mmCIF file of C-alpha atoms and ligand atoms in Angstrom:
data_model
loop_
_atom_site.group_PDB
_atom_site.id
_atom_site.type_symbol
_atom_site.label_atom_id
_atom_site.label_comp_id
_atom_site.label_asym_id
_atom_site.label_seq_id
_atom_site.Cartn_x
_atom_site.Cartn_y
_atom_site.Cartn_z
ATOM 1 C CA MET A 181 7.067 2.041 5.300
ATOM 2 C CA GLN A 182 3.873 1.157 3.437
ATOM 3 C CA PRO A 183 3.437 2.863 0.031
ATOM 4 C CA ASP A 184 0.328 4.724 1.276
ATOM 5 C CA THR A 185 2.432 6.427 3.948
ATOM 6 C CA LEU A 186 5.295 7.242 1.582
ATOM 7 C CA LEU A 187 2.779 8.667 -0.876
ATOM 8 C CA ALA A 188 0.801 10.761 1.614
ATOM 9 C CA GLN A 189 4.027 12.317 2.861
ATOM 10 C CA ALA A 190 5.688 12.758 -0.539
ATOM 11 C CA GLY A 191 8.210 15.591 -0.299
ATOM 12 C CA ASN A 192 7.438 16.388 3.354
ATOM 13 C CA HIS A 193 10.416 17.134 5.618
ATOM 14 C CA SER A 194 12.557 17.995 2.609
ATOM 15 C CA ASP A 195 13.262 21.451 4.053
ATOM 16 C CA PRO A 196 14.334 20.939 7.691
ATOM 17 C CA ARG A 197 15.552 24.553 7.910
ATOM 18 C CA THR A 198 12.007 25.949 7.817
ATOM 19 C CA GLY A 199 10.003 22.809 8.554
ATOM 20 C CA ALA A 200 7.800 23.537 5.514
ATOM 21 C CA LEU A 201 5.364 20.639 5.225
ATOM 22 C CA SER A 202 4.883 20.970 1.485
ATOM 23 C CA ALA A 203 8.208 20.747 -0.378
ATOM 24 C CA PRO A 204 9.151 24.335 -1.311
ATOM 25 C CA ILE A 205 9.440 25.214 -4.991
ATOM 26 C CA TYR A 206 13.060 26.258 -5.504
ATOM 27 C CA GLN A 207 12.481 28.263 -8.670
ATOM 28 C CA SER A 208 16.153 29.121 -9.049
ATOM 29 C CA ALA A 209 18.425 28.286 -11.978
ATOM 30 C CA THR A 210 21.592 28.704 -9.956
ATOM 31 C CA PHE A 211 22.819 28.701 -6.354
ATOM 32 C CA SER A 212 25.497 30.926 -4.857
ATOM 33 C CA HIS A 213 28.588 29.446 -3.248
ATOM 34 C CA PRO A 214 29.637 30.382 0.295
ATOM 35 C CA ALA A 215 33.316 30.491 -0.784
ATOM 36 C CA LEU A 216 35.678 29.155 -3.414
ATOM 37 C CA GLY A 217 35.584 25.374 -3.332
ATOM 38 C CA GLU A 218 32.445 25.326 -1.159
ATOM 39 C CA SER A 219 28.889 24.468 -2.150
ATOM 40 C CA THR A 220 25.532 24.264 -0.399
ATOM 41 C CA GLY A 221 25.134 20.956 -2.246
ATOM 42 C CA TYR A 222 23.344 22.743 -5.089
ATOM 43 C CA ASP A 223 25.193 24.578 -7.846
ATOM 44 C CA TYR A 224 23.021 24.701 -10.955
ATOM 45 C CA SER A 225 19.481 23.367 -11.419
ATOM 46 C CA ARG A 226 20.202 21.206 -14.455
ATOM 47 C CA THR A 227 22.583 19.224 -12.236
ATOM 48 C CA SER A 228 20.342 19.193 -9.167
ATOM 49 C CA ASN A 229 17.589 21.222 -7.572
ATOM 50 C CA PRO A 230 16.116 20.786 -4.083
ATOM 51 C CA THR A 231 12.497 20.411 -5.292
ATOM 52 C CA ARG A 232 13.595 17.863 -7.871
ATOM 53 C CA ALA A 233 15.711 16.101 -5.249
ATOM 54 C CA ALA A 234 12.621 15.775 -3.003
ATOM 55 C CA LEU A 235 10.704 14.240 -5.897
ATOM 56 C CA GLU A 236 13.525 11.950 -6.996
ATOM 57 C CA SER A 237 14.137 10.547 -3.518
ATOM 58 C CA THR A 238 10.393 9.896 -3.140
ATOM 59 C CA LEU A 239 10.279 8.055 -6.481
ATOM 60 C CA ALA A 240 13.354 5.970 -5.619
ATOM 61 C CA ALA A 241 11.834 5.011 -2.250
ATOM 62 C CA LEU A 242 8.456 4.093 -3.760
ATOM 63 C CA ASP A 243 10.047 1.596 -6.135
ATOM 64 C CA GLY A 244 12.734 0.449 -3.705
ATOM 65 C CA GLY A 245 15.447 1.637 -6.098
ATOM 66 C CA ASN A 246 18.853 3.170 -5.506
ATOM 67 C CA ARG A 247 18.283 6.346 -7.503
ATOM 68 C CA ALA A 248 15.600 8.126 -9.522
ATOM 69 C CA CYS A 249 15.957 10.862 -12.117
ATOM 70 C CA ALA A 250 13.034 13.086 -13.115
ATOM 71 C CA PHE A 251 12.792 14.105 -16.764
ATOM 72 C CA SER A 252 10.778 16.656 -18.710
ATOM 73 C CA SER A 253 8.556 13.927 -20.254
ATOM 74 C CA GLY A 254 8.112 10.183 -20.418
ATOM 75 C CA MET A 255 9.783 10.264 -23.839
ATOM 76 C CA ALA A 256 12.833 12.013 -22.367
ATOM 77 C CA ALA A 257 12.930 9.260 -19.740
ATOM 78 C CA LEU A 258 12.766 6.548 -22.425
ATOM 79 C CA ASP A 259 15.434 8.369 -24.426
ATOM 80 C CA ALA A 260 17.672 8.244 -21.338
ATOM 81 C CA VAL A 261 17.115 4.485 -20.995
ATOM 82 C CA PHE A 262 18.177 3.871 -24.617
ATOM 83 C CA ARG A 263 21.170 6.174 -24.237
ATOM 84 C CA LEU A 264 22.310 4.093 -21.261
ATOM 85 C CA ILE A 265 22.879 1.097 -23.519
ATOM 86 C CA GLN A 266 23.614 2.851 -26.797
ATOM 87 C CA ASP A 267 27.390 2.757 -26.508
ATOM 88 C CA GLY A 268 27.673 -0.733 -25.036
ATOM 89 C CA PRO A 269 28.998 -3.703 -27.022
ATOM 90 C CA ARG A 270 25.558 -5.290 -27.496
ATOM 91 C CA LYS A 271 23.239 -3.720 -30.020
ATOM 92 C CA ARG A 272 19.898 -5.533 -29.950
ATOM 93 C CA VAL A 273 16.945 -4.432 -27.808
ATOM 94 C CA ILE A 274 13.873 -6.607 -27.342
ATOM 95 C CA ILE A 275 10.759 -4.417 -27.050
ATOM 96 C CA THR A 276 7.139 -5.320 -26.313
ATOM 97 C CA GLU A 277 5.508 -5.550 -29.739
ATOM 98 C CA ASP A 278 2.556 -3.330 -28.830
ATOM 99 C CA PRO A 279 4.253 -0.477 -26.977
ATOM 100 C CA TYR A 280 3.244 3.152 -26.837
ATOM 101 C CA GLY A 281 3.658 4.441 -30.426
ATOM 102 C CA GLY A 282 6.105 7.134 -29.313
ATOM 103 C CA THR A 283 8.511 4.445 -28.110
ATOM 104 C CA VAL A 284 8.592 2.950 -31.622
ATOM 105 C CA ARG A 285 9.065 6.388 -33.195
ATOM 106 C CA LEU A 286 11.963 7.194 -30.838
ATOM 107 C CA VAL A 287 13.735 3.912 -31.457
ATOM 108 C CA GLU A 288 13.148 3.762 -35.198
ATOM 109 C CA LYS A 289 13.963 7.390 -35.978
ATOM 110 C CA PHE A 290 16.824 8.003 -33.564
ATOM 111 C CA PHE A 291 18.341 4.839 -32.097
ATOM 112 C CA ARG A 292 18.191 2.491 -35.103
ATOM 113 C CA PRO A 293 20.157 5.010 -37.207
ATOM 114 C CA ALA A 294 22.623 5.269 -34.305
ATOM 115 C CA GLY A 295 23.268 1.518 -34.341
ATOM 116 C CA LEU A 296 20.707 -0.113 -32.029
ATOM 117 C CA GLU A 297 18.579 -2.904 -33.480
ATOM 118 C CA PRO A 298 15.059 -3.087 -32.044
ATOM 119 C CA VAL A 299 13.358 -6.490 -32.082
ATOM 120 C CA TYR A 300 9.609 -6.362 -31.391
ATOM 121 C CA VAL A 301 8.356 -9.407 -29.521
ATOM 122 C CA ASP A 302 5.200 -10.487 -27.700
ATOM 123 C CA THR A 303 6.739 -10.153 -24.234
ATOM 124 C CA SER A 304 3.761 -11.943 -22.699
ATOM 125 C CA SER A 305 5.192 -15.079 -24.376
ATOM 126 C CA ILE A 306 8.289 -16.428 -22.634
ATOM 127 C CA LYS A 307 8.959 -18.682 -25.636
ATOM 128 C CA ALA A 308 8.992 -15.700 -28.007
ATOM 129 C CA VAL A 309 11.419 -13.815 -25.744
ATOM 130 C CA GLU A 310 13.640 -16.894 -25.360
ATOM 131 C CA ALA A 311 13.801 -17.275 -29.132
ATOM 132 C CA ALA A 312 14.747 -13.609 -29.577
ATOM 133 C CA LEU A 313 17.455 -13.898 -26.895
ATOM 134 C CA LEU A 314 18.905 -16.976 -28.601
ATOM 135 C CA GLN A 315 19.893 -14.794 -31.538
ATOM 136 C CA GLY A 316 22.372 -13.131 -29.152
ATOM 137 C CA ASN A 317 23.779 -9.619 -28.834
ATOM 138 C CA VAL A 318 20.832 -8.404 -26.695
ATOM 139 C CA ALA A 319 21.597 -5.448 -24.425
ATOM 140 C CA MET A 320 18.151 -4.944 -22.919
ATOM 141 C CA ILE A 321 14.564 -6.133 -22.822
ATOM 142 C CA LEU A 322 12.062 -3.266 -22.524
ATOM 143 C CA VAL A 323 8.614 -4.381 -21.399
ATOM 144 C CA GLU A 324 5.379 -2.492 -20.930
ATOM 145 C CA ILE A 325 3.117 -4.020 -18.315
ATOM 146 C CA PRO A 326 0.325 -4.291 -19.245
ATOM 147 C CA SER A 327 1.099 -3.530 -22.876
ATOM 148 C CA ASN A 328 -0.477 -0.555 -24.575
ATOM 149 C CA PRO A 329 -3.210 -0.739 -25.919
ATOM 150 C CA LEU A 330 -3.715 -4.516 -25.942
ATOM 151 C CA LEU A 331 -3.161 -4.911 -22.190
ATOM 152 C CA ARG A 332 -1.187 -8.127 -22.451
ATOM 153 C CA VAL A 333 0.613 -9.156 -19.271
ATOM 154 C CA ALA A 334 4.267 -10.223 -19.115
ATOM 155 C CA ASP A 335 5.813 -12.410 -16.428
ATOM 156 C CA ILE A 336 8.428 -9.994 -15.097
ATOM 157 C CA ARG A 337 10.238 -12.466 -12.818
ATOM 158 C CA SER A 338 10.755 -14.946 -15.655
ATOM 159 C CA LEU A 339 11.836 -12.195 -18.050
ATOM 160 C CA ALA A 340 14.334 -10.882 -15.477
ATOM 161 C CA SER A 341 15.939 -14.284 -15.052
ATOM 162 C CA LEU A 342 16.038 -14.871 -18.824
ATOM 163 C CA ALA A 343 17.569 -11.428 -19.379
ATOM 164 C CA HIS A 344 20.169 -11.872 -16.661
ATOM 165 C CA ARG A 345 21.145 -15.363 -17.833
ATOM 166 C CA SER A 346 21.994 -13.889 -21.200
ATOM 167 C CA GLY A 347 23.751 -10.841 -19.750
ATOM 168 C CA ALA A 348 20.995 -8.356 -20.689
ATOM 169 C CA LEU A 349 19.181 -5.745 -18.598
ATOM 170 C CA LEU A 350 15.455 -5.786 -17.942
ATOM 171 C CA ALA A 351 13.733 -2.388 -18.129
ATOM 172 C CA VAL A 352 10.032 -2.093 -17.309
ATOM 173 C CA ASP A 353 7.739 0.712 -18.440
ATOM 174 C CA ASN A 354 5.488 0.692 -15.374
ATOM 175 C CA THR A 355 3.411 3.722 -16.401
ATOM 176 C CA PHE A 356 0.073 1.859 -16.281
ATOM 177 C CA LEU A 357 0.459 0.178 -12.879
ATOM 178 C CA THR A 358 2.748 2.540 -10.933
ATOM 179 C CA PRO A 359 4.684 1.458 -7.828
ATOM 180 C CA TYR A 360 1.403 1.515 -5.901
ATOM 181 C CA LEU A 361 0.238 -1.610 -7.751
ATOM 182 C CA PHE A 362 3.479 -3.163 -8.963
ATOM 183 C CA ARG A 363 7.150 -2.923 -7.995
ATOM 184 C CA PRO A 364 9.275 -4.369 -10.821
ATOM 185 C CA PHE A 365 12.515 -4.396 -8.761
ATOM 186 C CA ASP A 366 10.911 -6.919 -6.387
ATOM 187 C CA HIS A 367 10.694 -9.220 -9.433
ATOM 188 C CA GLY A 368 14.278 -8.707 -10.628
ATOM 189 C CA ALA A 369 14.031 -5.743 -13.040
ATOM 190 C CA ASP A 370 17.029 -3.405 -13.396
ATOM 191 C CA LEU A 371 15.454 -0.169 -14.611
ATOM 192 C CA ILE A 372 11.950 1.257 -14.359
ATOM 193 C CA VAL A 373 10.642 3.986 -16.608
ATOM 194 C CA TYR A 374 7.523 6.127 -16.239
ATOM 195 C CA SER A 375 5.528 8.590 -18.154
ATOM 196 C CA ALA A 376 4.815 10.495 -14.934
ATOM 197 C CA THR A 377 2.359 12.570 -16.981
ATOM 198 C CA LYS A 378 -0.104 9.749 -16.315
ATOM 199 C CA TYR A 379 -1.053 8.152 -12.991
ATOM 200 C CA LEU A 380 1.892 9.447 -10.954
ATOM 201 C CA SER A 381 0.812 13.066 -11.413
ATOM 202 C CA GLY A 382 -2.806 12.105 -12.023
ATOM 203 C CA HIS A 383 -4.385 15.448 -12.915
ATOM 204 C CA ASN A 384 -3.587 15.964 -16.596
ATOM 205 C CA ASP A 385 -1.711 19.133 -15.714
ATOM 206 C CA VAL A 386 1.952 18.194 -16.093
ATOM 207 C CA VAL A 387 4.136 16.381 -18.640
ATOM 208 C CA ALA A 388 6.895 14.493 -16.858
ATOM 209 C CA GLY A 389 8.954 11.318 -16.860
ATOM 210 C CA ALA A 390 11.162 9.327 -14.540
ATOM 211 C CA VAL A 391 13.711 6.539 -14.591
ATOM 212 C CA ILE A 392 14.487 4.547 -11.462
ATOM 213 C CA CYS A 393 17.660 2.447 -11.177
ATOM 214 C CA ARG A 394 18.025 -0.562 -8.929
ATOM 215 C CA THR A 395 21.785 -0.233 -8.503
ATOM 216 C CA GLU A 396 24.098 2.600 -7.561
ATOM 217 C CA GLU A 397 26.191 1.948 -10.686
ATOM 218 C CA TRP A 398 23.333 2.526 -13.131
ATOM 219 C CA GLY A 399 22.026 5.361 -10.956
ATOM 220 C CA ALA A 400 25.335 7.204 -11.260
ATOM 221 C CA ARG A 401 25.417 6.693 -15.049
ATOM 222 C CA LEU A 402 21.857 7.912 -15.371
ATOM 223 C CA ALA A 403 22.439 11.027 -13.249
ATOM 224 C CA TYR A 404 25.552 11.845 -15.281
ATOM 225 C CA MET A 405 23.543 11.595 -18.470
ATOM 226 C CA GLN A 406 20.600 13.573 -17.052
ATOM 227 C CA ASN A 407 22.960 16.459 -16.371
ATOM 228 C CA ALA A 408 24.826 16.092 -19.665
ATOM 229 C CA VAL A 409 21.715 15.899 -21.868
ATOM 230 C CA GLY A 410 19.651 18.274 -19.753
ATOM 231 C CA ALA A 411 16.031 17.132 -20.238
ATOM 232 C CA VAL A 412 15.294 17.772 -16.561
ATOM 233 C CA LEU A 413 11.922 18.423 -14.958
ATOM 234 C CA GLY A 414 11.461 22.029 -13.794
ATOM 235 C CA PRO A 415 10.888 22.843 -10.105
ATOM 236 C CA PHE A 416 7.210 23.756 -10.421
ATOM 237 C CA ASP A 417 6.423 20.577 -12.362
ATOM 238 C CA CYS A 418 8.334 18.579 -9.733
ATOM 239 C CA TRP A 419 6.111 20.133 -7.084
ATOM 240 C CA LEU A 420 2.944 19.362 -9.084
ATOM 241 C CA LEU A 421 4.100 15.782 -9.341
ATOM 242 C CA LEU A 422 4.820 15.566 -5.614
ATOM 243 C CA ARG A 423 1.349 16.904 -4.917
ATOM 244 C CA GLY A 424 -0.227 14.425 -7.308
ATOM 245 C CA LEU A 425 1.664 11.512 -5.759
ATOM 246 C CA LYS A 426 0.061 12.112 -2.370
ATOM 247 C CA THR A 427 -3.274 10.783 -3.628
ATOM 248 C CA LEU A 428 -1.990 8.105 -6.022
ATOM 249 C CA GLY A 429 -3.217 5.210 -3.881
ATOM 250 C CA ILE A 430 -6.748 6.431 -3.321
ATOM 251 C CA ARG A 431 -7.076 7.556 -6.924
ATOM 252 C CA LEU A 432 -5.986 4.190 -8.249
ATOM 253 C CA GLU A 433 -8.237 2.237 -5.882
ATOM 254 C CA ARG A 434 -11.243 4.196 -7.130
ATOM 255 C CA GLN A 435 -10.109 4.106 -10.760
ATOM 256 C CA GLN A 436 -9.728 0.349 -10.809
ATOM 257 C CA ASP A 437 -13.086 -0.214 -9.072
ATOM 258 C CA ASN A 438 -14.647 1.944 -11.768
ATOM 259 C CA ALA A 439 -12.692 0.127 -14.487
ATOM 260 C CA LEU A 440 -13.981 -3.263 -13.380
ATOM 261 C CA GLY A 441 -17.581 -1.985 -13.438
ATOM 262 C CA ILE A 442 -17.115 -0.543 -16.918
ATOM 263 C CA ALA A 443 -15.322 -3.630 -18.257
ATOM 264 C CA ARG A 444 -18.219 -5.813 -17.055
ATOM 265 C CA PHE A 445 -20.718 -3.449 -18.665
ATOM 266 C CA LEU A 446 -18.813 -3.511 -21.959
ATOM 267 C CA ALA A 447 -18.444 -7.296 -21.891
ATOM 268 C CA SER A 448 -22.230 -7.624 -21.846
ATOM 269 C CA HIS A 449 -22.904 -4.938 -24.474
ATOM 270 C CA PRO A 450 -24.228 -6.267 -27.811
ATOM 271 C CA GLN A 451 -22.118 -3.844 -29.918
ATOM 272 C CA VAL A 452 -18.846 -4.738 -28.187
ATOM 273 C CA CYS A 453 -16.865 -7.756 -29.372
ATOM 274 C CA HIS A 454 -13.654 -7.918 -27.460
ATOM 275 C CA VAL A 455 -12.989 -6.340 -24.066
ATOM 276 C CA ARG A 456 -9.433 -6.306 -22.815
ATOM 277 C CA TYR A 457 -9.084 -5.647 -19.090
ATOM 278 C CA PRO A 458 -6.821 -7.867 -16.975
ATOM 279 C CA GLY A 459 -9.180 -7.366 -14.012
ATOM 280 C CA LEU A 460 -11.809 -9.535 -15.740
ATOM 281 C CA ALA A 461 -11.516 -13.112 -14.504
ATOM 282 C CA ASP A 462 -11.548 -14.518 -18.048
ATOM 283 C CA ASP A 463 -8.861 -12.150 -19.385
ATOM 284 C CA PRO A 464 -5.734 -14.072 -20.518
ATOM 285 C CA GLY A 465 -3.514 -11.901 -18.261
ATOM 286 C CA HIS A 466 -5.733 -12.048 -15.165
ATOM 287 C CA ALA A 467 -4.077 -14.846 -13.173
ATOM 288 C CA LEU A 468 -0.539 -13.708 -13.990
ATOM 289 C CA LEU A 469 -1.157 -10.088 -13.058
ATOM 290 C CA LYS A 470 -2.967 -11.149 -9.882
ATOM 291 C CA ARG A 471 0.120 -13.145 -8.883
ATOM 292 C CA GLN A 472 2.535 -10.267 -9.532
ATOM 293 C CA ALA A 473 0.674 -7.082 -8.710
ATOM 294 C CA LYS A 474 -1.621 -5.551 -6.099
ATOM 295 C CA GLY A 475 -4.220 -4.632 -8.717
ATOM 296 C CA PHE A 476 -5.123 -4.527 -12.380
ATOM 297 C CA GLY A 477 -5.016 -0.810 -13.133
ATOM 298 C CA ALA A 478 -7.691 1.214 -14.862
ATOM 299 C CA MET A 479 -6.986 0.942 -18.587
ATOM 300 C CA ILE A 480 -9.465 -0.889 -20.802
ATOM 301 C CA SER A 481 -9.536 -1.463 -24.520
ATOM 302 C CA PHE A 482 -12.410 -2.840 -26.536
ATOM 303 C CA GLU A 483 -13.578 -3.356 -30.095
ATOM 304 C CA THR A 484 -16.889 -2.255 -31.481
ATOM 305 C CA ASP A 485 -18.656 -4.610 -33.873
ATOM 306 C CA ASP A 486 -18.665 -1.939 -36.587
ATOM 307 C CA PRO A 487 -15.978 0.734 -37.209
ATOM 308 C CA GLU A 488 -18.696 3.066 -38.584
ATOM 309 C CA ARG A 489 -19.847 3.591 -34.979
ATOM 310 C CA ILE A 490 -16.529 5.063 -33.822
ATOM 311 C CA PRO A 491 -17.010 8.711 -34.977
ATOM 312 C CA ASP A 492 -20.439 8.720 -33.370
ATOM 313 C CA ILE A 493 -19.178 7.362 -30.056
ATOM 314 C CA LEU A 494 -16.338 9.889 -29.930
ATOM 315 C CA LYS A 495 -18.751 12.717 -30.657
ATOM 316 C CA LYS A 496 -21.506 11.662 -28.281
ATOM 317 C CA VAL A 497 -19.486 11.086 -25.084
ATOM 318 C CA ARG A 498 -20.030 13.809 -22.503
ATOM 319 C CA VAL A 499 -18.383 12.529 -19.322
ATOM 320 C CA PHE A 500 -15.467 10.825 -21.101
ATOM 321 C CA SER A 501 -13.293 13.278 -23.032
ATOM 322 C CA PHE A 502 -12.012 12.281 -26.456
ATOM 323 C CA ALA A 503 -8.346 12.992 -25.776
ATOM 324 C CA GLU A 504 -4.925 11.439 -25.989
ATOM 325 C CA SER A 505 -3.454 10.546 -22.615
ATOM 326 C CA LEU A 506 -4.333 8.475 -19.594
ATOM 327 C CA GLY A 507 -4.065 8.103 -15.863
ATOM 328 C CA GLY A 508 -5.751 11.340 -14.733
ATOM 329 C CA VAL A 509 -8.767 11.759 -12.484
ATOM 330 C CA GLU A 510 -10.878 12.531 -15.553
ATOM 331 C CA SER A 511 -11.930 9.654 -17.823
ATOM 332 C CA LEU A 512 -10.595 9.740 -21.381
ATOM 333 C CA ILE A 513 -11.453 7.835 -24.529
ATOM 334 C CA THR A 514 -8.737 7.388 -27.163
ATOM 335 C CA TYR A 515 -8.703 6.005 -30.694
ATOM 336 C CA PRO A 516 -5.256 4.315 -30.803
ATOM 337 C CA LEU A 517 -5.239 3.844 -34.592
ATOM 338 C CA VAL A 518 -5.035 7.576 -35.269
ATOM 339 C CA GLN A 519 -3.718 8.842 -31.938
ATOM 340 C CA THR A 520 -1.334 6.996 -29.615
ATOM 341 C CA HIS A 521 -0.334 4.274 -32.109
ATOM 342 C CA ALA A 522 -0.319 6.175 -35.412
ATOM 343 C CA ASP A 523 3.478 5.725 -35.586
ATOM 344 C CA ILE A 524 3.317 1.920 -35.621
ATOM 345 C CA PRO A 525 3.516 0.563 -39.193
ATOM 346 C CA GLY A 526 0.065 -0.293 -40.616
ATOM 347 C CA ASP A 527 0.765 -3.995 -41.237
ATOM 348 C CA VAL A 528 2.056 -4.425 -37.671
ATOM 349 C CA ARG A 529 -0.990 -2.651 -36.252
ATOM 350 C CA GLU A 530 -3.299 -4.857 -38.291
ATOM 351 C CA ARG A 531 -1.532 -8.064 -37.215
ATOM 352 C CA LEU A 532 -1.701 -7.041 -33.563
ATOM 353 C CA GLY A 533 -5.320 -5.965 -33.663
ATOM 354 C CA ILE A 534 -4.774 -2.221 -33.228
ATOM 355 C CA ASN A 535 -7.490 -1.733 -35.805
ATOM 356 C CA GLU A 536 -10.222 0.677 -36.835
ATOM 357 C CA ARG A 537 -12.634 -0.887 -34.315
ATOM 358 C CA LEU A 538 -10.401 -0.514 -31.229
ATOM 359 C CA LEU A 539 -11.014 2.117 -28.564
ATOM 360 C CA ARG A 540 -9.059 2.637 -25.349
ATOM 361 C CA LEU A 541 -10.451 3.973 -22.086
ATOM 362 C CA SER A 542 -8.556 5.572 -19.251
ATOM 363 C CA VAL A 543 -10.998 5.364 -16.376
ATOM 364 C CA GLY A 544 -11.073 8.245 -13.911
ATOM 365 C CA ILE A 545 -12.545 8.796 -10.471
ATOM 366 C CA GLU A 546 -15.998 10.011 -11.526
ATOM 367 C CA HIS A 547 -19.082 8.081 -10.365
ATOM 368 C CA VAL A 548 -19.141 4.762 -12.187
ATOM 369 C CA ASP A 549 -22.887 5.079 -12.915
ATOM 370 C CA ASP A 550 -22.263 8.304 -14.841
ATOM 371 C CA LEU A 551 -19.424 6.727 -16.791
ATOM 372 C CA ILE A 552 -21.510 3.699 -17.760
ATOM 373 C CA ALA A 553 -24.507 5.898 -18.644
ATOM 374 C CA ASP A 554 -22.207 7.990 -20.848
ATOM 375 C CA LEU A 555 -20.945 4.961 -22.782
ATOM 376 C CA LYS A 556 -24.458 3.531 -23.034
ATOM 377 C CA HIS A 557 -25.701 6.809 -24.496
ATOM 378 C CA ALA A 558 -22.711 7.126 -26.866
ATOM 379 C CA MET A 559 -23.302 3.630 -28.223
ATOM 380 C CA THR A 560 -27.022 4.047 -28.966
HETATM 381 C C1 LIG B 141 3.379 3.573 -21.593
HETATM 382 C C2 LIG B 141 3.887 4.928 -21.989
HETATM 383 N N1 LIG B 141 5.204 5.183 -21.897
HETATM 384 C C3 LIG B 141 5.708 6.391 -22.246
HETATM 385 C C4 LIG B 141 4.894 7.402 -22.729
HETATM 386 C C5 LIG B 141 5.491 8.745 -23.110
HETATM 387 O O1 LIG B 141 5.243 9.663 -22.084
HETATM 388 P P1 LIG B 141 5.083 11.257 -22.261
HETATM 389 O O2 LIG B 141 3.838 11.492 -23.043
HETATM 390 O O3 LIG B 141 5.021 11.743 -20.839
HETATM 391 O O4 LIG B 141 6.294 11.749 -22.956
HETATM 392 C C6 LIG B 141 3.524 7.178 -22.822
HETATM 393 C C7 LIG B 141 2.637 8.247 -23.328
HETATM 394 O O5 LIG B 141 1.463 8.068 -23.526
HETATM 395 C C8 LIG B 141 3.003 5.900 -22.448
HETATM 396 O O6 LIG B 141 1.686 5.634 -22.560
#
């Protein structure tokens, strides 16, 4: 089935007993047993819940994976991914060098002390990844595509074959593109992780995460851990996510049309020095992303010529909201230095270009003319 059809019918037919079209919200912590040794298939909602099962099977189908697990946030989903490899014999993890700041905080504060060794690499450079793999002992490569906030594009097929040749897993944080635009398993990835708070839910009204496994073996390990650790997504949030998914395709189509219009506007603006949007033909990641994905997404970052302008821009926007998140129908403007990437060490931020001039836009579904007028006004 085409993704548009899977999305439009997300969660439908999950309750054949009543024929409910919208997946019912099973707001129950526990389920009674017909008799000793018998179960309806549901015992306790941390282990499994019918609303969550409807969501998880939809997510697995969308990515073409064997199994999906829904978590209470994207961070809980990332935590699960690191736990999967934590006790294995290999201890090094290669991570995109400009990931979401929370990923760095999680790894540095919790998994480094527990024995994992993160190695931050420009995953858009195959040579850099090859060099890091040569040092051996690598359990996993974790890639964000595009990276956040610099929007650099990695070649997932090449990374998958490099990882597999050295006996490592490839995990992809596909939060920015979603399975509507990019399906990492089709390119050889082993695990996919999402902050479902973003595009998958799409309405800035739920915090959620998901991990999708390509194989049954990893799926079983993940489900065991989801139940053991317990950071599951509640039934109502699962339903919100199912409802959001139904419009993912049409939202993203509109969002990326808007993003291209805004990126072109910014590229011609005299106060803007460096626009990063892979949808622009001259962006370094354009050709590679075009080859791998169905679209370029709707995240843009850009630098102003003068950092003194930033407070003014953030104060003057009226259609964009100055807020920390992305992927919803409403457009947001974020200052990565003090918000999403505050947990990345200062020298690393400076080297990468996550500096005091950088702003990030999450483009929504509003009318593009209003969005451009808003930025124009904010930058005068
Ligand atoms: C790429 C990416 N991954 C993971 C996360 C963490 O997700 P959450 O905020 O849902 O915990 C974020 C949050 O912004 C993100 O941008």
